[in-house]
Tab-separated table of C-alpha atoms and ligand atoms in Angstrom:
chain	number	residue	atom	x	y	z
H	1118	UNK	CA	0.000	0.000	0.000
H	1119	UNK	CA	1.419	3.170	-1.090
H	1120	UNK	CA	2.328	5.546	2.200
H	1121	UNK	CA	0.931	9.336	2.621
H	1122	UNK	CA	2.419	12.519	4.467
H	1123	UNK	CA	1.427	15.670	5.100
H	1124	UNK	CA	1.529	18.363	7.631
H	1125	UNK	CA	0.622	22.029	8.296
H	1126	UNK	CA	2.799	24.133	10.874
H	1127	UNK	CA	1.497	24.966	14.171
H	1128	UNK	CA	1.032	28.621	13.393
H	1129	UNK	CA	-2.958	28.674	14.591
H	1130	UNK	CA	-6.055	28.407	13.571
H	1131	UNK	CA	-6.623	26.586	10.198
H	1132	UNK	CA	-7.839	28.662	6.884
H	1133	UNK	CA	-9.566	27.756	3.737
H	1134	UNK	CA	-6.016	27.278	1.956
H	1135	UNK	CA	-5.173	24.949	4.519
H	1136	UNK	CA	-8.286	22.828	4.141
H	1137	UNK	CA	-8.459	22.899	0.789
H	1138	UNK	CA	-5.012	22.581	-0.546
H	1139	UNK	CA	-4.047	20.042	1.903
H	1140	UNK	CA	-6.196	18.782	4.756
H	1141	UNK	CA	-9.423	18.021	2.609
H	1142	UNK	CA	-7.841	15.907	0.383
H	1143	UNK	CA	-5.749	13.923	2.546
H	1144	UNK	CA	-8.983	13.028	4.492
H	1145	UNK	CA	-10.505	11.498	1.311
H	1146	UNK	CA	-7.245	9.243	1.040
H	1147	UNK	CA	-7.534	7.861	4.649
H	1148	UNK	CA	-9.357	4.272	3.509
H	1149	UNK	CA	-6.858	3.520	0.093
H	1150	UNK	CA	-3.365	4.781	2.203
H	1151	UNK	CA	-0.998	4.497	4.534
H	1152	UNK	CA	-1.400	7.587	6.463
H	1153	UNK	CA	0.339	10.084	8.046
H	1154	UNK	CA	-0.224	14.004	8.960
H	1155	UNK	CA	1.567	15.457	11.681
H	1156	UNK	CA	1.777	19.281	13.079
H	1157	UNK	CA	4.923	20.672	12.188
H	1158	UNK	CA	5.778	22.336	15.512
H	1159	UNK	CA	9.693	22.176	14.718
H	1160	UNK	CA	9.598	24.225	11.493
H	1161	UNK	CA	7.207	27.009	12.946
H	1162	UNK	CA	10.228	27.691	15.348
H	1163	UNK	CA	11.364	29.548	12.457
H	1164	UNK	CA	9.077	32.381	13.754
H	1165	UNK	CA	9.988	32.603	17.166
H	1166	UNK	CA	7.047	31.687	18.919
H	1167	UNK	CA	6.638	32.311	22.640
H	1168	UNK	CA	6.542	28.641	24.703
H	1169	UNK	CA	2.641	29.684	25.817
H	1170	UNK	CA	1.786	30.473	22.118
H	1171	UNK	CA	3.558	27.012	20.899
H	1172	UNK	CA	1.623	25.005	22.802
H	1173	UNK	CA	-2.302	26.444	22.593
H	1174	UNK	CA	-1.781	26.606	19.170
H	1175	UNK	CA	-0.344	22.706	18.170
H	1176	UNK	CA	-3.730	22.057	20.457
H	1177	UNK	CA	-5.711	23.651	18.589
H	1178	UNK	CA	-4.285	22.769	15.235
H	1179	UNK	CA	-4.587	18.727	16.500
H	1180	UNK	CA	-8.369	19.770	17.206
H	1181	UNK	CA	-9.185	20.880	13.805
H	1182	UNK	CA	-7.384	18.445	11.603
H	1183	UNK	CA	-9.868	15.932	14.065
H	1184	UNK	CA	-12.787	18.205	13.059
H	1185	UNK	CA	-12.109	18.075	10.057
H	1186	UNK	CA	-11.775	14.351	9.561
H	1187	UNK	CA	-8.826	12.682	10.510
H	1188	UNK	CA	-9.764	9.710	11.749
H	1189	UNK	CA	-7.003	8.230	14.150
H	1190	UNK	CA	-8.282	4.620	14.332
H	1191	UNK	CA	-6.780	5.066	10.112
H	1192	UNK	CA	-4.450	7.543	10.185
H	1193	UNK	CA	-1.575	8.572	11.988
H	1194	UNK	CA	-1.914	11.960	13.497
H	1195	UNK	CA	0.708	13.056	15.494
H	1196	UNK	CA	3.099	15.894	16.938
H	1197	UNK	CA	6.309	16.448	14.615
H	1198	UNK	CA	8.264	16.839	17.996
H	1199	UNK	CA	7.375	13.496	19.694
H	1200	UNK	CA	9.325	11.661	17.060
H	1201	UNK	CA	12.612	13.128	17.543
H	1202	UNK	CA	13.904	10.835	14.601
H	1203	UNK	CA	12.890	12.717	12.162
H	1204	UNK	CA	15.747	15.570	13.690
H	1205	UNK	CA	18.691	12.608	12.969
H	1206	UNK	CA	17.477	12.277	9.539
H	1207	UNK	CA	17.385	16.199	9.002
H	1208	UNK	CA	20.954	15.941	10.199
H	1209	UNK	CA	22.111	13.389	7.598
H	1210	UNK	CA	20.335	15.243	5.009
H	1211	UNK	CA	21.463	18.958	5.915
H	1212	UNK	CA	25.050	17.257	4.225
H	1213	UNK	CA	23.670	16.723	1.125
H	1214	UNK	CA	21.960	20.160	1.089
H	1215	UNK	CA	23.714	22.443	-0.699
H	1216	UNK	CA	23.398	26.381	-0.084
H	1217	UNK	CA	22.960	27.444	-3.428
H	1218	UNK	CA	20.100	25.171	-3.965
H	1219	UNK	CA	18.440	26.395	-0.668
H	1220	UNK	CA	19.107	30.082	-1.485
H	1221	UNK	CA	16.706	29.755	-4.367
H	1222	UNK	CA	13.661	27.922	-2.755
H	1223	UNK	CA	10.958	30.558	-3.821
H	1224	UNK	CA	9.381	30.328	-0.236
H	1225	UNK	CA	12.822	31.398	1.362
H	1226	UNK	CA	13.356	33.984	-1.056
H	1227	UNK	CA	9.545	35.291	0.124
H	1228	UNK	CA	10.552	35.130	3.608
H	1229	UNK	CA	13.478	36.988	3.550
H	1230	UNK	CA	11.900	39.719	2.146
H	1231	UNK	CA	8.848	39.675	4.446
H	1232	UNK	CA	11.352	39.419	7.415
H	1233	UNK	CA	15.065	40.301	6.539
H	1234	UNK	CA	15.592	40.622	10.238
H	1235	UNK	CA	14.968	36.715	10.778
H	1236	UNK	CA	16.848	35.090	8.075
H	1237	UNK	CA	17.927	32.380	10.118
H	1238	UNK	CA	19.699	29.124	9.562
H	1239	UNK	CA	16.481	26.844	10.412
H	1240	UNK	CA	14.366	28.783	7.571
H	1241	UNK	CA	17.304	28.342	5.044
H	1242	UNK	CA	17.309	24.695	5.715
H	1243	UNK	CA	13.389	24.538	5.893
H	1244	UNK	CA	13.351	22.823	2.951
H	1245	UNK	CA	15.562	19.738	4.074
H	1246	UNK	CA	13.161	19.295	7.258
H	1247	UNK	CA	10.131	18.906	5.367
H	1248	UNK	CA	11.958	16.307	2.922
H	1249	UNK	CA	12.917	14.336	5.908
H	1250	UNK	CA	9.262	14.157	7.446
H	1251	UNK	CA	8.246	12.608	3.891
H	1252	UNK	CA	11.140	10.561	3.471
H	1253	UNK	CA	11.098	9.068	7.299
H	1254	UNK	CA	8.019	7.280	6.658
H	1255	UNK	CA	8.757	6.449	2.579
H	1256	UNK	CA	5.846	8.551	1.506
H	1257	UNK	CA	4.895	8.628	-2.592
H	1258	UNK	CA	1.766	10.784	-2.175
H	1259	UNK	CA	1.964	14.632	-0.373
H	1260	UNK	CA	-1.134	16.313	-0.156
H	1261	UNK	CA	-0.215	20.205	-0.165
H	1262	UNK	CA	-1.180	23.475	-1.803
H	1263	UNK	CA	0.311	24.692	-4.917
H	1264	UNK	CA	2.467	26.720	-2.947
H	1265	UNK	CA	4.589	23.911	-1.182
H	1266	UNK	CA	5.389	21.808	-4.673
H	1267	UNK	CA	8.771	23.399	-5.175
H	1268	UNK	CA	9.724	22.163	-1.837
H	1269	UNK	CA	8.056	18.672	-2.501
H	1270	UNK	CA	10.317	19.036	-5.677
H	1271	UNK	CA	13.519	19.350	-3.602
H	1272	UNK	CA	12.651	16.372	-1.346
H	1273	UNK	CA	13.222	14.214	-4.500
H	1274	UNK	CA	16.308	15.948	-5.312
H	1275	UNK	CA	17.507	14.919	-1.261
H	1276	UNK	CA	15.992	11.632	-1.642
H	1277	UNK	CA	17.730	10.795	-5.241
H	1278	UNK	CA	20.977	12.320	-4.261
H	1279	UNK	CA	21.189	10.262	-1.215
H	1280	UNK	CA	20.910	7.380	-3.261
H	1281	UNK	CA	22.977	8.123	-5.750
H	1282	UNK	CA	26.004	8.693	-3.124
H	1283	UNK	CA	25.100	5.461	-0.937
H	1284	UNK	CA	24.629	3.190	-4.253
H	1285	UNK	CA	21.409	2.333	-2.824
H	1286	UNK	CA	17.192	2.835	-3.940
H	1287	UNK	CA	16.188	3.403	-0.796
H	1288	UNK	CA	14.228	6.892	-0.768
H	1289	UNK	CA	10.599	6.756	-2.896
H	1290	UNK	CA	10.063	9.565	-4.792
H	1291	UNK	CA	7.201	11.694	-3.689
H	1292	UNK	CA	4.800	13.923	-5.516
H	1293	UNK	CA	2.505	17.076	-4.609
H	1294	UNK	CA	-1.068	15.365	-5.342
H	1295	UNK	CA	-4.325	17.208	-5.188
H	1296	UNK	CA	-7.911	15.559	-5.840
H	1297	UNK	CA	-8.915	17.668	-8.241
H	1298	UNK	CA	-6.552	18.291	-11.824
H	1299	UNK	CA	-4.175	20.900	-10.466
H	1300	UNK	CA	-2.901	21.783	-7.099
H	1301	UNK	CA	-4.702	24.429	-5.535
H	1302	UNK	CA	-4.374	27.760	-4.357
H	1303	UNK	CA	-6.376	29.277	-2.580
H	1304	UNK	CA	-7.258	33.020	-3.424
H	1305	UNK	CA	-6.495	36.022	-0.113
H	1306	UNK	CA	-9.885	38.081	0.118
H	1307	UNK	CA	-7.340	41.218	0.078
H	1308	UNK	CA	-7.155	41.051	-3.658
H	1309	UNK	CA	-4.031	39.391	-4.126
H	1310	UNK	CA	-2.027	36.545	-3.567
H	1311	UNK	CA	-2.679	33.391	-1.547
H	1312	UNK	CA	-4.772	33.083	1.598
H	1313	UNK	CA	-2.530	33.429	4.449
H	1314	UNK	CA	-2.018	34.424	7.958
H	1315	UNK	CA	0.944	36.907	6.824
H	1316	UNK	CA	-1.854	39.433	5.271
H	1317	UNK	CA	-3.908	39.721	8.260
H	1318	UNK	CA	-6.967	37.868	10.182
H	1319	UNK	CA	-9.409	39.805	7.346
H	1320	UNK	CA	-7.941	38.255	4.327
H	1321	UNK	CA	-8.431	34.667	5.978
H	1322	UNK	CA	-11.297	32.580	6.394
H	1323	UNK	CA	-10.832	30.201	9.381
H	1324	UNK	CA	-12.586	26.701	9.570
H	1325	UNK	CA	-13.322	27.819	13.274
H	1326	UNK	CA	-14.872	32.198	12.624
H	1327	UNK	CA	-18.728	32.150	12.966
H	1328	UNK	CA	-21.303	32.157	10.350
H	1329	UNK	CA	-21.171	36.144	11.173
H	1330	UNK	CA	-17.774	36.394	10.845
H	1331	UNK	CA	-17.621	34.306	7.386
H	1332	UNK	CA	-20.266	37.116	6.130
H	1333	UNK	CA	-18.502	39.926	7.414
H	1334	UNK	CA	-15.156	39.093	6.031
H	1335	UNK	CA	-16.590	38.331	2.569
H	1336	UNK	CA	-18.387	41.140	2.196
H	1337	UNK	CA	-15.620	43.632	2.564
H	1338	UNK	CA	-13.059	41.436	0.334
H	1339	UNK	CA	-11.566	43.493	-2.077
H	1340	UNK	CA	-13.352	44.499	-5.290
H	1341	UNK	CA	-13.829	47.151	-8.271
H	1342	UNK	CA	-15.967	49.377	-9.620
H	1343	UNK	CA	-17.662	46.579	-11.707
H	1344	UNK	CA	-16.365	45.545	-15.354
H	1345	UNK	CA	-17.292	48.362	-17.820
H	1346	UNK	CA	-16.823	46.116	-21.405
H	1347	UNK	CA	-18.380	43.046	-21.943
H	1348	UNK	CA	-16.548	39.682	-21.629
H	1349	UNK	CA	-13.417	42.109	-20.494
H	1350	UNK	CA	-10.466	40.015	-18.450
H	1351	UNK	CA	-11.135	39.846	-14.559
H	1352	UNK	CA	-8.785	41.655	-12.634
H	1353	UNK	CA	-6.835	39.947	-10.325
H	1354	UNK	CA	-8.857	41.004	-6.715
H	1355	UNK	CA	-12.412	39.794	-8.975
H	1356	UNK	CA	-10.785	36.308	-10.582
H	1357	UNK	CA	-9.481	35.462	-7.154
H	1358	UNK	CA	-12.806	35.650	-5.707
H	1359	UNK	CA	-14.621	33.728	-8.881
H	1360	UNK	CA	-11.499	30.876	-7.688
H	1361	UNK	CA	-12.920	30.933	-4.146
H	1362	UNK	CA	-16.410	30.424	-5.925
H	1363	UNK	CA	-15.097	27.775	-7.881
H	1364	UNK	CA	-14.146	25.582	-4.875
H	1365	UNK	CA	-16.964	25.996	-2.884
H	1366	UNK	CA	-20.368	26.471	-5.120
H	1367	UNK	CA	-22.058	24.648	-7.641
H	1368	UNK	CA	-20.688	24.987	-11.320
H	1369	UNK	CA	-24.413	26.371	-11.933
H	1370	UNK	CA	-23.935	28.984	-9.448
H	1371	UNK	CA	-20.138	29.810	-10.788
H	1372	UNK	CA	-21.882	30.230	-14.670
H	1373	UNK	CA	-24.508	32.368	-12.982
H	1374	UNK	CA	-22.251	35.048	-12.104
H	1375	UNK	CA	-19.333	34.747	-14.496
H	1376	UNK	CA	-22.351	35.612	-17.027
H	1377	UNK	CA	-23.350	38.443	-15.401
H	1378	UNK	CA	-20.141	39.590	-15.111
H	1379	UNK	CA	-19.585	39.240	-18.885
H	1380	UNK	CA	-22.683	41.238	-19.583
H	1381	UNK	CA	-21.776	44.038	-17.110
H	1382	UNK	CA	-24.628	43.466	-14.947
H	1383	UNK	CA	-22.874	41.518	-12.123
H	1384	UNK	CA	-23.843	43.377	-8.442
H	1385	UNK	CA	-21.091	42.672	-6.127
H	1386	UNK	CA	-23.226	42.657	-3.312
H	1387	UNK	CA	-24.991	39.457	-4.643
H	1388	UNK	CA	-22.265	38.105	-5.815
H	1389	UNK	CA	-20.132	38.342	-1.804
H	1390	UNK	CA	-23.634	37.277	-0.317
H	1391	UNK	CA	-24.161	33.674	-2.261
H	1392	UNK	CA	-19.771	33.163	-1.835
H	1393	UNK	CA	-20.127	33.809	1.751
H	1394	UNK	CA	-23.122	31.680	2.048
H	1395	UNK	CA	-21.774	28.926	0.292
H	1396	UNK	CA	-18.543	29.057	2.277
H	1397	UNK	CA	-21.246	28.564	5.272
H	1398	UNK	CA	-22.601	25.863	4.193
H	1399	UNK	CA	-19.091	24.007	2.896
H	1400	UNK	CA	-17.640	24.246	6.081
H	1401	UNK	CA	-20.045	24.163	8.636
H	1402	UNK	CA	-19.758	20.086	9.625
H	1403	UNK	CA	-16.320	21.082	10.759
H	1404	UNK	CA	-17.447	24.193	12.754
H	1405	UNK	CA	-19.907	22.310	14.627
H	1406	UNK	CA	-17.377	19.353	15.118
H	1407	UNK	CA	-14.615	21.568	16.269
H	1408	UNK	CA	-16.426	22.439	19.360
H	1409	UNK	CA	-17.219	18.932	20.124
H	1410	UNK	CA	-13.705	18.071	19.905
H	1411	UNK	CA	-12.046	21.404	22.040
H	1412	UNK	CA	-14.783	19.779	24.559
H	1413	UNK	CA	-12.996	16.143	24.627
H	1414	UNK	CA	-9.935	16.401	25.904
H	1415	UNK	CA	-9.311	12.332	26.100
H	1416	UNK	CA	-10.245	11.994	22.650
H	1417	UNK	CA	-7.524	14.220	22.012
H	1418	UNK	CA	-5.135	12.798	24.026
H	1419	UNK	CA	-5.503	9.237	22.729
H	1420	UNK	CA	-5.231	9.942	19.132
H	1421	UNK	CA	-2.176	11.925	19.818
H	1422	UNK	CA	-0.866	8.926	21.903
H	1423	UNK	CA	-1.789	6.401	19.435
H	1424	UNK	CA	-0.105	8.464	16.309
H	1425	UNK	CA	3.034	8.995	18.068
H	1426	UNK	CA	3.594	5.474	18.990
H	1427	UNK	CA	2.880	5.086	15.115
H	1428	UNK	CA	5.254	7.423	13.737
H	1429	UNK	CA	7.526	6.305	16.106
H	1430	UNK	CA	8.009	2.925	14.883
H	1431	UNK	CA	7.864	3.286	11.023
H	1432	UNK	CA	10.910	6.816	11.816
H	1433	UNK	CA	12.431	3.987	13.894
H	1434	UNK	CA	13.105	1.282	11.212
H	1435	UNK	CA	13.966	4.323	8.880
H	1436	UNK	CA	16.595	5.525	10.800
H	1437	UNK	CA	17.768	1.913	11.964
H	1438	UNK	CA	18.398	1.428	7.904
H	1439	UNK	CA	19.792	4.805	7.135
H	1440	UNK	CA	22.308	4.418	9.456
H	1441	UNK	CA	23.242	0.958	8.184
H	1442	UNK	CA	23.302	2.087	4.872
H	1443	UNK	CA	25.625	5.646	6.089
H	1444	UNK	CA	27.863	3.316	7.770
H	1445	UNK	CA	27.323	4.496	11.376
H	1446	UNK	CA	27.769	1.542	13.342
H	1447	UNK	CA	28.166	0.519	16.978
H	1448	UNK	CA	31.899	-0.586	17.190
H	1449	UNK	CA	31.215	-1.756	21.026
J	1665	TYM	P1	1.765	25.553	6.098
J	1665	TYM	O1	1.268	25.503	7.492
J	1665	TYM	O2	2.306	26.838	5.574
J	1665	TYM	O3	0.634	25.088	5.105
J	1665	TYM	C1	-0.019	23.864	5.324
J	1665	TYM	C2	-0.678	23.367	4.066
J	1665	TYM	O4	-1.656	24.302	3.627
J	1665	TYM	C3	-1.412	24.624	2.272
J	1665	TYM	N1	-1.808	26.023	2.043
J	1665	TYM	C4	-2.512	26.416	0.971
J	1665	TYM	N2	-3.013	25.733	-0.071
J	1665	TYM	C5	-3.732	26.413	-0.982
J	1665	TYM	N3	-3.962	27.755	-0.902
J	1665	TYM	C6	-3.475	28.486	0.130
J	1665	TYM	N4	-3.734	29.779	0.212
J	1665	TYM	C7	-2.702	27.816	1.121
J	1665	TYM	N5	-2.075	28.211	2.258
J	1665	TYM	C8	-1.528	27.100	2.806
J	1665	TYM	C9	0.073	24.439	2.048
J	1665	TYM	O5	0.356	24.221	0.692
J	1665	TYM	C10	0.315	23.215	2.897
J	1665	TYM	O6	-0.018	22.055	2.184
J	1665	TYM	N6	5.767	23.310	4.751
J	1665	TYM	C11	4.414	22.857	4.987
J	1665	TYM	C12	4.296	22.072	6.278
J	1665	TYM	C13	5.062	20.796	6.204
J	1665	TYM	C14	4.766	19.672	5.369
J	1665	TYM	C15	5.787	18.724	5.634
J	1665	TYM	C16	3.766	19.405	4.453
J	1665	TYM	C17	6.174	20.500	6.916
J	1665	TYM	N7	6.612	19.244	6.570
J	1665	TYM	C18	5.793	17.480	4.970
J	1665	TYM	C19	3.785	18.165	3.790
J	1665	TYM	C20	4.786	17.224	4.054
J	1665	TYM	C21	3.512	24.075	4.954
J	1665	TYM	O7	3.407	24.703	3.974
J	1665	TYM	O8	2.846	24.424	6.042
């Protein structure tokens, strides 16, 4: 049975990108894989997080990926931190890293411009973490947004080069995989770019913000005065939120709109008022479920317990072999 990763970092609440680049479709995968999705508390160190903020917000990233459908009796869900394996293998693989290579990851690039007072080693070598958390467990399928398939990229350039220099096929080669034809990205409501915490709560729609909240944040997403020609190109703010339409309404409702628009007759309003209510109504099992969960601590607990004894013993075997192969072994 082929073997699935995936992981989101434990920077908060959980958006629409999240869900729908990566989360959604890894659910769908749980009864034909061998799954895996972890929090990935070790690479949102990168950011510095106070040791209160760390901890409320892996809990409350663990609660929604429940919500939302992980089922730990067939998946592993667990904690990147309680299986400190995967920090051996990121050692290994940090010597086959080169810098060049890491200098021109399009994500580093991004954050050293968003924060050129934090370029620190850990976000340089971001990259070689994330190869190792797919590699540990052999992984050939990666659920993950568009955004994440350079890095996905680079974990078969680690995995092949490692084999190359040991003589061995050890490391699978993984792939980015999405449900639907391409990967996805999902649109910020601030009119451009992807949906993410770095342009503020507004631009984000979290699986957890009330039905109120959904409608409020909609309604004042960025648009224009209204197209002037008929059939005239979207620009950028209006075609992002047609995307978010795209995902989360019926194709009827899509071609309802994207005709107005064409004859100049679309109203805005309308249009933010059926998005927003359709964003309601696509993610409310998961609002409704993420209470229940915050309210059952055990439930929490176990599946935690059970997915790091899990992860455990698949990184263990990994490691057990990668050192063979390396040559590391116990002259005593
Ligand atoms: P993170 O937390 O930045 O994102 C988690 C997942 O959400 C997806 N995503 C989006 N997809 C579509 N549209 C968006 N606007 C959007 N925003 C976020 C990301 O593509 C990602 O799939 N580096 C990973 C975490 C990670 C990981 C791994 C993932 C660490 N190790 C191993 C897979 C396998 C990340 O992007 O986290």
């Amino acid at each position: 049975m082929e073997t699935v990763v995936s992981g989101i970092r434990s920077t908060g609440k959980l958006h629409l990108g999240n869900y729908y680049g990566a989360l959604s479709n890894f659910v769908k995968m749980q009864d034909s894989y061998n799954c895996f999705f972890f929090i990935a508390d070790w690479h949102s160190l990168t950011t510095h997080p106070t040791p209160e903020n760390l901890q409320s917000t892996v809990k409350q990233v663990v609660i929604e990926y429940l919500a939302a459908g992980i089922d730990p009796e067939k998946s592993c869900i667990y904690v990147q931190s309680d299986v400190p394996e995967v920090s051996e293998l990121y050692l290994y693989m940090n010597m086959n890293a080169y810098l060049g290579e890491l200098e021109r990851a399009a994500a580093f690039k991004d954050k050293v411009r968003a924060n050129p007072d934090n370029v620190n080693a850990g976000l340089l070598t971001y990259p070689v973490l994330m190869a190792c958390d797919i590699l540990l467990h052999h992984a050939t399928k990666v659920p993950v947004g568009k955004d994440q398939e350079q890095h996905i990229e680079m974990t078969r350039t680690f995995g092949n080069r490692f084999n190359r220099l040991y003589s061995v096929d050890y490391f699978k080669e993984p792939f980015a995989f999405s449900s639907s034809e391409k990967l996805v990205k999902i649109p910020s409501l601030d009119g451009s770019g992807k949906m993410g915490k770095s342009n503020g709560d507004a631009a984000c729609v979290y699986l957890s913000d009330s039905e109120e909240v959904i409608r409020k944040k909609v309604m004042r997403a960025k648009t224009d005065s209204g197209p002037e020609t008929p059939n005239q190109e979207k620009p950028e703010a209006i075609e992002n939120l047609f995307d978010l339409m795209r995902i989360v309404s019926t194709a009827d409702t899509v071609d309802h709109f994207d005709s107005l628009y064409n004859k100049c007759e679309i109203r805005y309003g309308d249009f933010k008022k059926q998005l927003a209510e359709d964003i309601i109504i696509a993610t409310k099992d998961i609002r409704e479920r993420i209470k229940e969960v915050s309210a059952d601590e055990e439930y929490v607990q176990k599946a935690l317990k059970l997915g790091a004894e899990k992860a455990r013993e698949s990184a263990q075997k990994t490691i057990r072999e990668v050192r063979e192969i390396i040559g590391l072994k116990r002259l005593y």
